[in-house]
Amino acid sequence: MKRRTDFTLVFATSEFHMSQPLISVLIPTHNAAPYLNQLCRSVQAQTYENFEVLIADDGSTDPTLEVLKPFQADPRFRILSWPKNRGVTAATRVLFDIFRGDYWCHPGADDVLFPQFIEKRLALMETNPSAAMSYGGIEYIDESGKTTAGYPVPAKLPAQMDGSRALSALLQHNFINTPSIMARSSVTRRVLPFFIADWRYAQDWYLWLLHFATGGGLLWDPEPLHQYRIHSQSLSKSPTKSAVRQAEIRLVPLCGLNAAAQISPIAAALWEKWKCHLYVLWLRRALSLCKEKLLEKEWLQIGAQAFYGTARPNISLLSELFLHGIKIIQVSRKEKNALAGQSFRVSGLAQINDPIFS
């Protein structure tokens, strides 16, 4: 794997190179200075101490580096910085190139970890060596740190899922709270060659599909060990950004499963079963975006290349709708019927009908 070197290492002590951490805490950050100190203090307060903290200052224009200066005395912290904002996915990809732990977690720069977060997540992973990942409940807070309402989770999540079921259920909905996860690094390193870092809003969904294509299981702990901060202005009302989100919700399961099919027969079988359904649902979404004059030509190419397996630079939405029109009607009817029987509103392929969403 090629290592990234186009960043500045702001500080790292000599002790950093002398110890081997079991856990890597990966924190990409952009203009989160008001909250970073609280997150870093919560990491330092962990009851389990053999970890490294890798923070990527992704082109911040606020006093991020000033806020991080006090943590220079802690040999477990390493700070990277670069002047231009690349986005959270690209920043995390840099951290993936240099992290050393057997496990990794990924809190948001404005979040807070409870003291036993690492200890309990690690215990869960160590007692289940076939698991690729564990995740759990989240307590939601607002800008001032007060508890607030958050995003719903399915009420019927099992304590364990094997990789095959987790992969299938993820095609139906991305139900994993990313800031609450602890993942096995050996699995992550195996799938990174298949990871595309160009997604802006659903990159975690893509990455989880790759992880469970390996067959590794998923563990759920409902106890909240993490505070996730919700900002009143966190969701942009920009039509363009909204369009990107809507496109990725359909493109990521399509492209993610296509990439996952290269990893294992489990994923390959699911790809053969569901690729047409995923593609026509994308075409239906593309038609909706086209009516609003928000469809990008590049998105059509991305979806077509995943489905057909070859680049189609001259792809036309009209021709694809004509070619797959009957299938769009059939799949849409099946999706509608499936959604009618589910209490949890999913964003992916509803007709998979995993019981956790019923």
Short mmCIF file of C-alpha atoms in Angstrom, two decimals:
data_model
loop_
_atom_site.label_atom_id
_atom_site.label_comp_id
_atom_site.label_asym_id
_atom_site.label_seq_id
_atom_site.Cartn_x
_atom_site.Cartn_y
_atom_site.Cartn_z
CA MET A 1 0.00 0.00 0.00
CA LYS A 2 1.40 3.38 -0.97
CA ARG A 3 1.87 5.69 2.00
CA ARG A 4 0.76 9.32 1.85
CA THR A 5 3.49 11.87 2.51
CA ASP A 6 1.83 15.12 1.38
CA PHE A 7 1.11 16.36 4.89
CA THR A 8 2.93 18.09 7.71
CA LEU A 9 3.58 16.14 10.89
CA VAL A 10 2.88 18.83 13.46
CA PHE A 11 4.16 16.92 16.46
CA ALA A 12 5.05 13.43 17.67
CA THR A 13 7.35 12.53 20.54
CA SER A 14 10.12 9.95 20.42
CA GLU A 15 8.12 7.68 22.73
CA PHE A 16 5.52 7.35 19.98
CA HIS A 17 7.92 5.22 17.98
CA MET A 18 8.82 2.99 20.93
CA SER A 19 5.41 1.52 21.76
CA GLN A 20 2.93 -0.51 19.75
CA PRO A 21 -0.67 0.61 20.39
CA LEU A 22 -3.49 -1.91 20.33
CA ILE A 23 -6.09 0.73 19.43
CA SER A 24 -5.94 3.56 16.90
CA VAL A 25 -8.29 6.49 17.42
CA LEU A 26 -8.70 8.23 14.05
CA ILE A 27 -9.97 11.82 14.11
CA PRO A 28 -10.22 13.87 10.91
CA THR A 29 -11.18 17.44 11.75
CA HIS A 30 -12.07 20.64 9.92
CA ASN A 31 -12.91 23.82 11.84
CA ALA A 32 -14.03 22.01 15.00
CA ALA A 33 -11.81 23.97 17.41
CA PRO A 34 -14.62 24.76 19.90
CA TYR A 35 -15.14 21.05 20.57
CA LEU A 36 -11.77 19.36 19.99
CA ASN A 37 -10.45 19.90 23.50
CA GLN A 38 -13.42 18.10 25.02
CA LEU A 39 -13.06 15.15 22.65
CA CYS A 40 -9.31 14.82 23.27
CA ARG A 41 -9.80 15.03 27.03
CA SER A 42 -12.42 12.30 26.83
CA VAL A 43 -9.94 10.12 24.93
CA GLN A 44 -7.27 10.74 27.55
CA ALA A 45 -9.78 9.78 30.25
CA GLN A 46 -10.30 6.28 28.83
CA THR A 47 -9.99 3.43 31.31
CA TYR A 48 -7.99 1.51 28.68
CA GLU A 49 -4.74 3.31 27.86
CA ASN A 50 -2.83 1.43 25.14
CA PHE A 51 -3.94 3.52 22.20
CA GLU A 52 -2.66 6.04 19.68
CA VAL A 53 -4.56 9.14 18.60
CA LEU A 54 -4.11 10.27 14.99
CA ILE A 55 -5.66 13.66 14.25
CA ALA A 56 -5.81 15.01 10.70
CA ASP A 57 -6.26 18.78 10.57
CA ASP A 58 -7.93 18.97 7.19
CA GLY A 59 -7.26 22.55 6.12
CA SER A 60 -8.87 24.20 9.15
CA THR A 61 -9.04 27.98 9.18
CA ASP A 62 -9.93 28.21 12.88
CA PRO A 63 -7.51 27.80 15.87
CA THR A 64 -7.47 23.99 15.61
CA LEU A 65 -3.68 23.66 16.00
CA GLU A 66 -3.68 26.02 18.98
CA VAL A 67 -6.34 23.92 20.67
CA LEU A 68 -4.27 20.79 20.08
CA LYS A 69 -1.00 22.19 21.44
CA PRO A 70 -1.60 21.05 25.06
CA PHE A 71 -1.79 17.44 23.87
CA GLN A 72 1.80 17.56 22.63
CA ALA A 73 2.87 16.33 26.05
CA ASP A 74 0.93 13.09 25.54
CA PRO A 75 3.13 10.66 23.54
CA ARG A 76 0.05 8.84 22.24
CA PHE A 77 -1.05 11.83 20.16
CA ARG A 78 0.13 12.54 16.62
CA ILE A 79 -1.17 15.51 14.65
CA LEU A 80 -1.09 15.81 10.86
CA SER A 81 -1.98 18.98 8.97
CA TRP A 82 -2.30 20.30 5.42
CA PRO A 83 -3.53 23.68 4.13
CA LYS A 84 -6.28 22.66 1.71
CA ASN A 85 -9.53 21.05 2.83
CA ARG A 86 -9.88 17.62 1.20
CA GLY A 87 -13.01 16.34 2.92
CA VAL A 88 -13.55 13.83 5.67
CA THR A 89 -13.17 10.74 3.46
CA ALA A 90 -9.83 11.78 1.98
CA ALA A 91 -8.56 12.85 5.40
CA THR A 92 -9.54 9.52 6.92
CA ARG A 93 -7.85 7.72 4.03
CA VAL A 94 -4.57 9.41 5.00
CA LEU A 95 -4.97 8.15 8.55
CA PHE A 96 -5.68 4.64 7.26
CA ASP A 97 -2.26 4.69 5.59
CA ILE A 98 -0.40 5.27 8.86
CA PHE A 99 -2.48 3.80 11.70
CA ARG A 100 -0.82 0.98 13.67
CA GLY A 101 -3.42 -0.50 16.02
CA ASP A 102 -5.01 -3.93 15.78
CA TYR A 103 -8.33 -2.14 16.11
CA TRP A 104 -9.52 1.35 15.22
CA CYS A 105 -12.35 3.68 16.11
CA HIS A 106 -13.52 6.89 14.50
CA PRO A 107 -15.21 9.50 16.72
CA GLY A 108 -16.29 12.80 15.24
CA ALA A 109 -14.11 15.80 16.11
CA ASP A 110 -17.02 17.39 17.99
CA ASP A 111 -18.10 14.26 19.86
CA VAL A 112 -17.34 12.91 23.35
CA LEU A 113 -16.37 9.38 24.44
CA PHE A 114 -17.49 7.96 27.75
CA PRO A 115 -14.54 6.64 29.84
CA GLN A 116 -15.22 2.96 29.12
CA PHE A 117 -15.77 3.31 25.38
CA ILE A 118 -12.48 1.71 24.33
CA GLU A 119 -12.41 -0.84 27.16
CA LYS A 120 -15.89 -2.20 26.46
CA ARG A 121 -15.63 -2.13 22.66
CA LEU A 122 -12.26 -3.91 22.88
CA ALA A 123 -13.61 -6.58 25.25
CA LEU A 124 -16.43 -7.27 22.81
CA MET A 125 -14.02 -7.64 19.88
CA GLU A 126 -11.48 -9.74 21.79
CA THR A 127 -14.12 -12.24 22.90
CA ASN A 128 -15.45 -12.54 19.32
CA PRO A 129 -12.39 -13.07 17.11
CA SER A 130 -14.49 -13.70 13.99
CA ALA A 131 -16.12 -10.25 14.20
CA ALA A 132 -15.08 -7.56 11.75
CA MET A 133 -16.69 -4.78 13.78
CA SER A 134 -18.65 -3.83 16.86
CA TYR A 135 -20.87 -0.79 17.30
CA GLY A 136 -23.38 0.47 19.79
CA GLY A 137 -25.83 2.95 21.18
CA ILE A 138 -25.26 6.69 21.04
CA GLU A 139 -26.38 9.55 23.24
CA TYR A 140 -27.13 12.67 21.22
CA ILE A 141 -26.18 16.16 22.39
CA ASP A 142 -26.59 19.65 20.95
CA GLU A 143 -23.99 22.41 20.52
CA SER A 144 -24.07 23.22 24.23
CA GLY A 145 -23.74 19.58 25.32
CA LYS A 146 -27.36 19.09 26.36
CA THR A 147 -29.04 15.77 25.59
CA THR A 148 -31.28 15.98 22.55
CA ALA A 149 -33.30 13.76 20.22
CA GLY A 150 -31.27 11.89 17.63
CA TYR A 151 -31.55 9.55 14.69
CA PRO A 152 -33.64 6.38 15.17
CA VAL A 153 -32.14 2.90 15.08
CA PRO A 154 -33.97 -0.35 14.33
CA ALA A 155 -35.60 -1.72 17.47
CA LYS A 156 -34.76 -5.36 16.73
CA LEU A 157 -30.98 -5.28 16.35
CA PRO A 158 -29.46 -8.64 17.37
CA ALA A 159 -26.34 -8.85 19.52
CA GLN A 160 -24.53 -10.67 16.70
CA MET A 161 -24.85 -10.99 12.94
CA ASP A 162 -22.69 -13.14 10.74
CA GLY A 163 -21.02 -11.40 7.81
CA SER A 164 -23.48 -12.67 5.23
CA ARG A 165 -26.53 -11.33 7.06
CA ALA A 166 -24.82 -8.06 7.96
CA LEU A 167 -23.91 -7.50 4.31
CA SER A 168 -27.45 -8.25 3.15
CA ALA A 169 -29.05 -6.06 5.84
CA LEU A 170 -26.71 -3.19 4.96
CA LEU A 171 -28.00 -3.28 1.40
CA GLN A 172 -31.38 -2.49 2.91
CA HIS A 173 -30.17 0.32 5.16
CA ASN A 174 -26.97 1.75 6.63
CA PHE A 175 -27.89 1.14 10.27
CA ILE A 176 -24.34 1.38 11.71
CA ASN A 177 -23.53 4.48 13.76
CA THR A 178 -20.03 5.21 12.48
CA PRO A 179 -18.73 7.17 15.52
CA SER A 180 -19.66 4.24 17.77
CA ILE A 181 -17.69 1.57 15.91
CA MET A 182 -14.56 -0.37 16.68
CA ALA A 183 -13.24 -2.25 13.66
CA ARG A 184 -10.61 -4.95 13.22
CA SER A 185 -7.65 -3.42 11.40
CA SER A 186 -6.70 -6.61 9.56
CA VAL A 187 -10.12 -6.60 7.87
CA THR A 188 -9.86 -2.91 7.03
CA ARG A 189 -6.43 -3.31 5.48
CA ARG A 190 -7.74 -6.20 3.38
CA VAL A 191 -10.57 -4.13 1.89
CA LEU A 192 -8.86 -0.74 1.51
CA PRO A 193 -7.67 -1.51 -2.06
CA PHE A 194 -11.36 -1.66 -3.02
CA PHE A 195 -12.34 1.53 -1.18
CA ILE A 196 -13.20 4.60 -3.26
CA ALA A 197 -12.72 7.83 -1.32
CA ASP A 198 -14.72 10.08 -3.66
CA TRP A 199 -18.05 9.73 -1.83
CA ARG A 200 -19.02 12.81 0.15
CA TYR A 201 -21.91 11.70 2.38
CA ALA A 202 -22.24 7.90 2.30
CA GLN A 203 -18.58 6.84 2.35
CA ASP A 204 -19.04 4.87 5.58
CA TRP A 205 -21.84 2.80 4.01
CA TYR A 206 -19.53 1.87 1.13
CA LEU A 207 -16.74 0.90 3.55
CA TRP A 208 -19.00 -1.27 5.72
CA LEU A 209 -20.22 -3.22 2.67
CA LEU A 210 -16.60 -4.06 1.92
CA HIS A 211 -15.92 -5.12 5.51
CA PHE A 212 -18.77 -7.60 5.70
CA ALA A 213 -17.99 -9.02 2.27
CA THR A 214 -15.02 -10.66 4.03
CA GLY A 215 -17.40 -12.78 6.11
CA GLY A 216 -16.51 -11.11 9.40
CA GLY A 217 -19.41 -10.66 11.81
CA LEU A 218 -21.06 -7.59 13.35
CA LEU A 219 -21.59 -7.07 17.09
CA TRP A 220 -24.16 -4.74 18.70
CA ASP A 221 -24.04 -3.27 22.20
CA PRO A 222 -27.06 -1.06 22.99
CA GLU A 223 -25.32 0.71 25.89
CA PRO A 224 -24.49 4.31 24.91
CA LEU A 225 -20.73 4.81 25.23
CA HIS A 226 -20.46 7.86 23.02
CA GLN A 227 -22.02 11.30 22.69
CA TYR A 228 -22.74 12.44 19.15
CA ARG A 229 -23.16 16.17 18.67
CA ILE A 230 -25.99 17.38 16.45
CA HIS A 231 -25.70 20.94 15.16
CA SER A 232 -28.75 22.99 14.33
CA GLN A 233 -27.19 23.84 10.94
CA SER A 234 -25.56 20.46 10.33
CA LEU A 235 -27.77 19.59 7.36
CA SER A 236 -27.31 22.01 4.48
CA LYS A 237 -30.42 23.19 2.68
CA SER A 238 -28.44 23.67 -0.54
CA PRO A 239 -30.29 21.92 -3.41
CA THR A 240 -26.97 20.88 -4.93
CA LYS A 241 -25.71 19.22 -1.74
CA SER A 242 -29.08 17.59 -1.21
CA ALA A 243 -28.89 16.17 -4.73
CA VAL A 244 -25.47 14.68 -4.03
CA ARG A 245 -26.86 12.98 -0.91
CA GLN A 246 -29.86 11.63 -2.80
CA ALA A 247 -27.64 10.32 -5.58
CA GLU A 248 -25.19 8.64 -3.21
CA ILE A 249 -27.96 6.90 -1.27
CA ARG A 250 -28.69 4.95 -4.45
CA LEU A 251 -25.22 4.78 -5.98
CA VAL A 252 -23.30 3.64 -2.90
CA PRO A 253 -25.12 0.30 -2.37
CA LEU A 254 -24.88 -0.36 -6.12
CA CYS A 255 -21.18 0.48 -6.43
CA GLY A 256 -20.28 -0.84 -2.97
CA LEU A 257 -21.75 -4.29 -3.62
CA ASN A 258 -20.09 -4.34 -7.04
CA ALA A 259 -16.71 -3.73 -5.37
CA ALA A 260 -17.50 -6.18 -2.56
CA ALA A 261 -18.21 -8.90 -5.15
CA GLN A 262 -14.47 -8.94 -5.88
CA ILE A 263 -13.72 -9.85 -2.27
CA SER A 264 -15.77 -12.98 -1.62
CA PRO A 265 -18.24 -15.48 -3.12
CA ILE A 266 -20.79 -14.32 -0.53
CA ALA A 267 -20.77 -10.81 -1.94
CA ALA A 268 -20.56 -12.06 -5.52
CA ALA A 269 -23.75 -14.10 -5.04
CA LEU A 270 -25.57 -11.09 -3.59
CA TRP A 271 -24.36 -8.98 -6.50
CA GLU A 272 -25.81 -11.39 -9.05
CA LYS A 273 -29.09 -11.50 -7.15
CA TRP A 274 -29.59 -7.80 -6.56
CA LYS A 275 -27.54 -5.84 -9.12
CA CYS A 276 -30.46 -5.24 -11.49
CA HIS A 277 -32.73 -4.13 -8.65
CA LEU A 278 -30.09 -1.72 -7.33
CA TYR A 279 -29.45 -0.31 -10.78
CA VAL A 280 -33.08 0.35 -11.67
CA LEU A 281 -33.67 2.01 -8.31
CA TRP A 282 -30.76 4.28 -9.16
CA LEU A 283 -32.31 5.02 -12.56
CA ARG A 284 -35.56 5.95 -10.86
CA ARG A 285 -33.67 8.32 -8.56
CA ALA A 286 -31.75 9.71 -11.56
CA LEU A 287 -35.05 10.48 -13.28
CA SER A 288 -36.24 12.35 -10.20
CA LEU A 289 -33.01 14.38 -10.08
CA CYS A 290 -33.26 15.05 -13.81
CA LYS A 291 -36.75 16.52 -13.40
CA GLU A 292 -35.29 18.93 -10.83
CA LYS A 293 -32.37 19.68 -13.20
CA LEU A 294 -29.91 18.40 -10.59
CA LEU A 295 -28.65 15.24 -12.30
CA GLU A 296 -24.92 15.11 -13.04
CA LYS A 297 -23.74 13.21 -16.13
CA GLU A 298 -20.91 11.72 -14.08
CA TRP A 299 -23.40 9.98 -11.79
CA LEU A 300 -24.95 8.18 -14.75
CA GLN A 301 -21.50 6.98 -15.79
CA ILE A 302 -20.65 5.76 -12.28
CA GLY A 303 -23.88 3.76 -12.01
CA ALA A 304 -23.60 2.30 -15.51
CA GLN A 305 -19.99 1.25 -15.05
CA ALA A 306 -20.87 -0.61 -11.85
CA PHE A 307 -23.83 -2.37 -13.48
CA TYR A 308 -22.34 -3.18 -16.89
CA GLY A 309 -18.75 -3.63 -15.75
CA THR A 310 -17.35 -1.25 -18.36
CA ALA A 311 -17.13 2.50 -18.77
CA ARG A 312 -19.99 4.06 -20.74
CA PRO A 313 -18.98 7.69 -21.41
CA ASN A 314 -21.92 8.26 -23.79
CA ILE A 315 -24.57 6.91 -21.42
CA SER A 316 -28.02 8.43 -21.81
CA LEU A 317 -30.70 8.45 -19.12
CA LEU A 318 -33.42 8.27 -21.76
CA SER A 319 -31.95 5.15 -23.37
CA GLU A 320 -31.46 3.47 -19.99
CA LEU A 321 -35.05 4.24 -18.97
CA PHE A 322 -36.28 2.77 -22.27
CA LEU A 323 -34.11 -0.33 -21.83
CA HIS A 324 -35.07 -0.98 -18.20
CA GLY A 325 -38.53 0.59 -18.06
CA ILE A 326 -40.47 -2.59 -17.36
CA LYS A 327 -38.00 -3.65 -14.67
CA ILE A 328 -38.27 -0.22 -13.02
CA ILE A 329 -42.05 -0.66 -12.75
CA GLN A 330 -41.71 -4.20 -11.37
CA VAL A 331 -39.06 -3.33 -8.79
CA SER A 332 -40.89 -0.16 -7.74
CA ARG A 333 -44.00 -2.22 -7.02
CA LYS A 334 -42.00 -4.71 -4.96
CA GLU A 335 -40.33 -1.89 -3.04
CA LYS A 336 -43.67 -0.29 -2.25
CA ASN A 337 -45.11 -3.56 -0.97
CA ALA A 338 -42.02 -4.24 1.14
CA LEU A 339 -42.03 -0.76 2.70
CA ALA A 340 -45.68 -1.18 3.67
CA GLY A 341 -44.71 -4.04 6.00
CA GLN A 342 -41.74 -2.32 7.65
CA SER A 343 -41.92 -0.14 10.74
CA PHE A 344 -38.44 1.31 10.16
CA ARG A 345 -38.03 3.47 7.07
CA VAL A 346 -35.03 2.19 5.11
CA SER A 347 -32.99 4.05 2.50
CA GLY A 348 -31.70 1.09 0.50
CA LEU A 349 -33.22 -2.06 -0.99
CA ALA A 350 -36.43 -2.52 1.02
CA GLN A 351 -37.43 -5.86 -0.49
CA ILE A 352 -34.56 -7.68 1.23
CA ASN A 353 -36.90 -7.56 4.22
CA ASP A 354 -34.52 -8.32 7.07
CA PRO A 355 -36.56 -8.78 10.28
CA ILE A 356 -34.65 -6.02 12.09
CA PHE A 357 -36.60 -3.45 10.04
CA SER A 358 -40.05 -5.02 10.38
#
